[in-house]
Coordinates of N, CA and C in Angstrom, one line a residue:
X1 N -56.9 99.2 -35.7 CA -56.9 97.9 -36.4 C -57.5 98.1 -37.8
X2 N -56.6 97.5 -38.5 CA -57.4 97.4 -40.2 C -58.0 96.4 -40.4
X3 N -59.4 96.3 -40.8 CA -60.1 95.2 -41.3 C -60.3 95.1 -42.8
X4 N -60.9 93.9 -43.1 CA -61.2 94.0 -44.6 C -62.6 93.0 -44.6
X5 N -63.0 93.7 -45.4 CA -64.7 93.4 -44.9 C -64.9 92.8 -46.5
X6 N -65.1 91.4 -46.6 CA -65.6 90.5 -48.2 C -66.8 90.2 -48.4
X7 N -67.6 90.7 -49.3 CA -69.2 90.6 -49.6 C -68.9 89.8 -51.1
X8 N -69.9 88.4 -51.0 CA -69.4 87.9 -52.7 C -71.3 87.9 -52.5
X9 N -71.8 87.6 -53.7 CA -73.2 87.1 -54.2 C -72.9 86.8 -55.8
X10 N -74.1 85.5 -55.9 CA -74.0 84.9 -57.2 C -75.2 85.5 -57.5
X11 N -75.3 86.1 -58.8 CA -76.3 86.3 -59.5 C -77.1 85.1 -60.0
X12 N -78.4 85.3 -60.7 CA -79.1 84.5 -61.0 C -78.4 84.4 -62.5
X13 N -78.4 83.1 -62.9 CA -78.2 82.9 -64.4 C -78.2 83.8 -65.5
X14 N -77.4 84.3 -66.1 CA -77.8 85.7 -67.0 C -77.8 86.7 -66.7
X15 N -77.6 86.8 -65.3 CA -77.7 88.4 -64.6 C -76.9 89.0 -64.0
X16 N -75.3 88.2 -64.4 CA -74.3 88.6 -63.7 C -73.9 90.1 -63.8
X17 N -74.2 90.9 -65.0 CA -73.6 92.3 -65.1 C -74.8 92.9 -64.6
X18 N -75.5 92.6 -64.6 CA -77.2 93.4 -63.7 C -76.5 93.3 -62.0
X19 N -76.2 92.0 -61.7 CA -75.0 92.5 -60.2 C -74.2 93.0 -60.0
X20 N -73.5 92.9 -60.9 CA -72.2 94.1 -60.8 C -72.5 95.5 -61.0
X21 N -73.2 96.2 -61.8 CA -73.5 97.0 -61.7 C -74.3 97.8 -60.8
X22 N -75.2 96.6 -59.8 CA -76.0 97.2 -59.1 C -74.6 97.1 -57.4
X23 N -74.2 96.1 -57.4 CA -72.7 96.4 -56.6 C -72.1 97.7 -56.5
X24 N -71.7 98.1 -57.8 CA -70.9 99.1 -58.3 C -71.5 100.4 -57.8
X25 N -72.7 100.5 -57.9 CA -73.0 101.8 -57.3 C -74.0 101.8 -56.0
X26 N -74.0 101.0 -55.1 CA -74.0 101.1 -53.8 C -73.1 101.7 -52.9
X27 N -73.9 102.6 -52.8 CA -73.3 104.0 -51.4 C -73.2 103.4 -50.1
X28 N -72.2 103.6 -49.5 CA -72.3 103.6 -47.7 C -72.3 104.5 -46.8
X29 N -72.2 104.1 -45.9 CA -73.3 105.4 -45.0 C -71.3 106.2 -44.6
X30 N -70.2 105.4 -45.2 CA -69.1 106.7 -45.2 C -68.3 105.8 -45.8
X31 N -66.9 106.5 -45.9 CA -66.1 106.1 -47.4 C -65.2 105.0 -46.5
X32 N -64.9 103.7 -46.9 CA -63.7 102.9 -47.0 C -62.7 103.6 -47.4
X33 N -61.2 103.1 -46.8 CA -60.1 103.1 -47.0 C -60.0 102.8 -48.3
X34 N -60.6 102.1 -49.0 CA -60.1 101.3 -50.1 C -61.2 100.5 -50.6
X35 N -61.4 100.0 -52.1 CA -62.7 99.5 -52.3 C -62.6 98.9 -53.6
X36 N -62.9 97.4 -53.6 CA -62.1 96.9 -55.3 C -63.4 95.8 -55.5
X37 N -63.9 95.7 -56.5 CA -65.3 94.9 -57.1 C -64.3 94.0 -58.0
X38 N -64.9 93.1 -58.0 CA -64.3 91.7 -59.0 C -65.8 90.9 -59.4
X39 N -65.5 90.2 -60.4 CA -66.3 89.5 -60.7 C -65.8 88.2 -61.6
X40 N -66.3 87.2 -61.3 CA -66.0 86.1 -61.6 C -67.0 85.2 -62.4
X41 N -66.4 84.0 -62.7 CA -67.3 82.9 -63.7 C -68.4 83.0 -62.5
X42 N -69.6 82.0 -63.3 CA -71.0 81.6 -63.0 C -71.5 82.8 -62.4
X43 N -71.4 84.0 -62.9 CA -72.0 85.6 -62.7 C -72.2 85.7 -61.0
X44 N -70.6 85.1 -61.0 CA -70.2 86.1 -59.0 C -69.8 87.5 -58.9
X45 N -70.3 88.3 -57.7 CA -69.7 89.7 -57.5 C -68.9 89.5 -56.2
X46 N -68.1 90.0 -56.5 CA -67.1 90.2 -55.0 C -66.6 91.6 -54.9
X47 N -66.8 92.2 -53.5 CA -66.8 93.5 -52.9 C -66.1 93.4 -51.9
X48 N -65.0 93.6 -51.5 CA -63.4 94.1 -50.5 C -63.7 95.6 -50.5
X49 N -63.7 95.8 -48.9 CA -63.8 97.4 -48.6 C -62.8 97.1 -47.0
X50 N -61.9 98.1 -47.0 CA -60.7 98.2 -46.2 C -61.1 99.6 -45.1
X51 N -61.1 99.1 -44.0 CA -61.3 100.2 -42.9 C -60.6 99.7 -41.6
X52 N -60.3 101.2 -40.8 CA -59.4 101.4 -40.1 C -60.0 101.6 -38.9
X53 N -60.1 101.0 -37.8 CA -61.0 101.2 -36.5 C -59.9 100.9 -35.6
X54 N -60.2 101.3 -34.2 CA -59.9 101.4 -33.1 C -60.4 100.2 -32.5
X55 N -59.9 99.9 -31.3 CA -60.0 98.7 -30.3 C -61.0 98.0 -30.4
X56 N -62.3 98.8 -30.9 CA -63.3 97.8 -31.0 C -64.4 98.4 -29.8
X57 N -63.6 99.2 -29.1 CA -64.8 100.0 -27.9 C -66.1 100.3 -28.5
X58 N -66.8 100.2 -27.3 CA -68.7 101.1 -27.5 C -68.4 101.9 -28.4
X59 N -67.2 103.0 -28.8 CA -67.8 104.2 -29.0 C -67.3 104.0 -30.4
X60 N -66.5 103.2 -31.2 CA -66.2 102.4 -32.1 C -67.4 102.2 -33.0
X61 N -67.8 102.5 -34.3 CA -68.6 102.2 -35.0 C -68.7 101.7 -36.1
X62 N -69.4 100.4 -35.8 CA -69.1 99.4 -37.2 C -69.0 99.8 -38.4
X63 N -67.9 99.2 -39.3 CA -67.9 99.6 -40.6 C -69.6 98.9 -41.0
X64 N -69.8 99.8 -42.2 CA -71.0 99.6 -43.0 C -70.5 98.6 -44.3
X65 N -71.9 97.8 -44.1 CA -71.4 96.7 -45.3 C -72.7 96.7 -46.0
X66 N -72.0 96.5 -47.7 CA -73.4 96.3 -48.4 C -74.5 95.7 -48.2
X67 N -76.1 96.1 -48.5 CA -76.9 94.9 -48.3 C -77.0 94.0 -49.0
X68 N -78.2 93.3 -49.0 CA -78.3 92.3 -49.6 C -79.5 93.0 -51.0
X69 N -78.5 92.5 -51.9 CA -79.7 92.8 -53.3 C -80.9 92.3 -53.4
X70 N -81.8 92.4 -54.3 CA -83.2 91.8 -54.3 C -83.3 90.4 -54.7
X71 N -84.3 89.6 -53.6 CA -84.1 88.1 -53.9 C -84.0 87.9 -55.8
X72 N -84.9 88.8 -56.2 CA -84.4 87.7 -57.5 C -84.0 88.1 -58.2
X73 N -82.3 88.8 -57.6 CA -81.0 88.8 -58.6 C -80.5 88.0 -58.1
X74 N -80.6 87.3 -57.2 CA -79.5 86.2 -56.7 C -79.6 85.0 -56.5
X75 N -79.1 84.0 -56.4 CA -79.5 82.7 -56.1 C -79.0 82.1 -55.1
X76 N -78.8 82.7 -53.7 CA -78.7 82.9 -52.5 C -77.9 83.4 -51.6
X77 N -78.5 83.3 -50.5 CA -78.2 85.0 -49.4 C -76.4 85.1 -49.9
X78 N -76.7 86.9 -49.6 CA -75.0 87.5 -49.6 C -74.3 86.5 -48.5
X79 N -72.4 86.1 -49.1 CA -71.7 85.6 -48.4 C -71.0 86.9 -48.3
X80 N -70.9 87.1 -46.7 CA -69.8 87.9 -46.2 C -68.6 87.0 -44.8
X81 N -67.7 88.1 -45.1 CA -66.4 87.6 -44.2 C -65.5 89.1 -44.0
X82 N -65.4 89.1 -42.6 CA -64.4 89.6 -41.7 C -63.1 89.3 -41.6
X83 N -62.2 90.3 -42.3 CA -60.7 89.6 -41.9 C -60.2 91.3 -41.2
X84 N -59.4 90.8 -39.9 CA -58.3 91.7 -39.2 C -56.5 91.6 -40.1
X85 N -56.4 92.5 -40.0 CA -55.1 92.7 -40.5 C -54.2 91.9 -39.5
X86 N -53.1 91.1 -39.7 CA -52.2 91.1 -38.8 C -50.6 90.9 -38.7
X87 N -50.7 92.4 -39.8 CA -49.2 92.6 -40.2 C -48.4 93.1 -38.9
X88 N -47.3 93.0 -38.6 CA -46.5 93.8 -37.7 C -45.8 94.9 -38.0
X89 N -45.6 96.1 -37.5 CA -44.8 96.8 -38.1 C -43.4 96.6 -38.4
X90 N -43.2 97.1 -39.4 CA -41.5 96.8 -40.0 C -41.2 95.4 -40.1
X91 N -42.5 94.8 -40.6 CA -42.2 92.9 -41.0 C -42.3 93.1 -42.5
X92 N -41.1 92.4 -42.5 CA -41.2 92.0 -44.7 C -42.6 91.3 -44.9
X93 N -42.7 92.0 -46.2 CA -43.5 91.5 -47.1 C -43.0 91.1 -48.5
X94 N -43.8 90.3 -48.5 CA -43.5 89.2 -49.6 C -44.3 89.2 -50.9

């Protein structure tokens, strides 16, 4: 199964490129399929990391997701979201 794992946080006022760059070079404990940083008005970071797991069994090990930055780059807790893939094989895309 492919997931796609979305981490956003707002920086504090004036400190939007101090989140992004502290985003930007956050290690995880192993590599994503894929990994794209955006950043948006009122100094948001958004972090999309694409991984490829199995059924979800015990032996299945959760993808790793960024932590949370230090309270006072942000002006409140990291929003994250889980999305499953649910393309079919050999279905058009659009």
């Amino acid at each position: 199964m492919r997931l796609a794992l979305m981490w956003e946080a707002r920086a504090v006022q004036g400190r939007g490129a101090e989140l992004l760059e502290w985003a930007r070079t956050q290690r995880l404990a192993r590599d994503p399929l894929r990994r794209e940083t955006f950043r948006a008005a009122g100094d948001r970071v958004l972090v999309i990391t694409w991984w490829e797991t199995d059924d979800g069994g015990a032996q299945s090990p959760e993808p790793p997701e960024l932590p949370e930055p230090d309270a006072d780059l942000i002006t409140r807790p990291v929003h994250r979201w889980r999305f499953e893939s649910v393309e079919a094989a050999g279905a058009e895309t659009h």
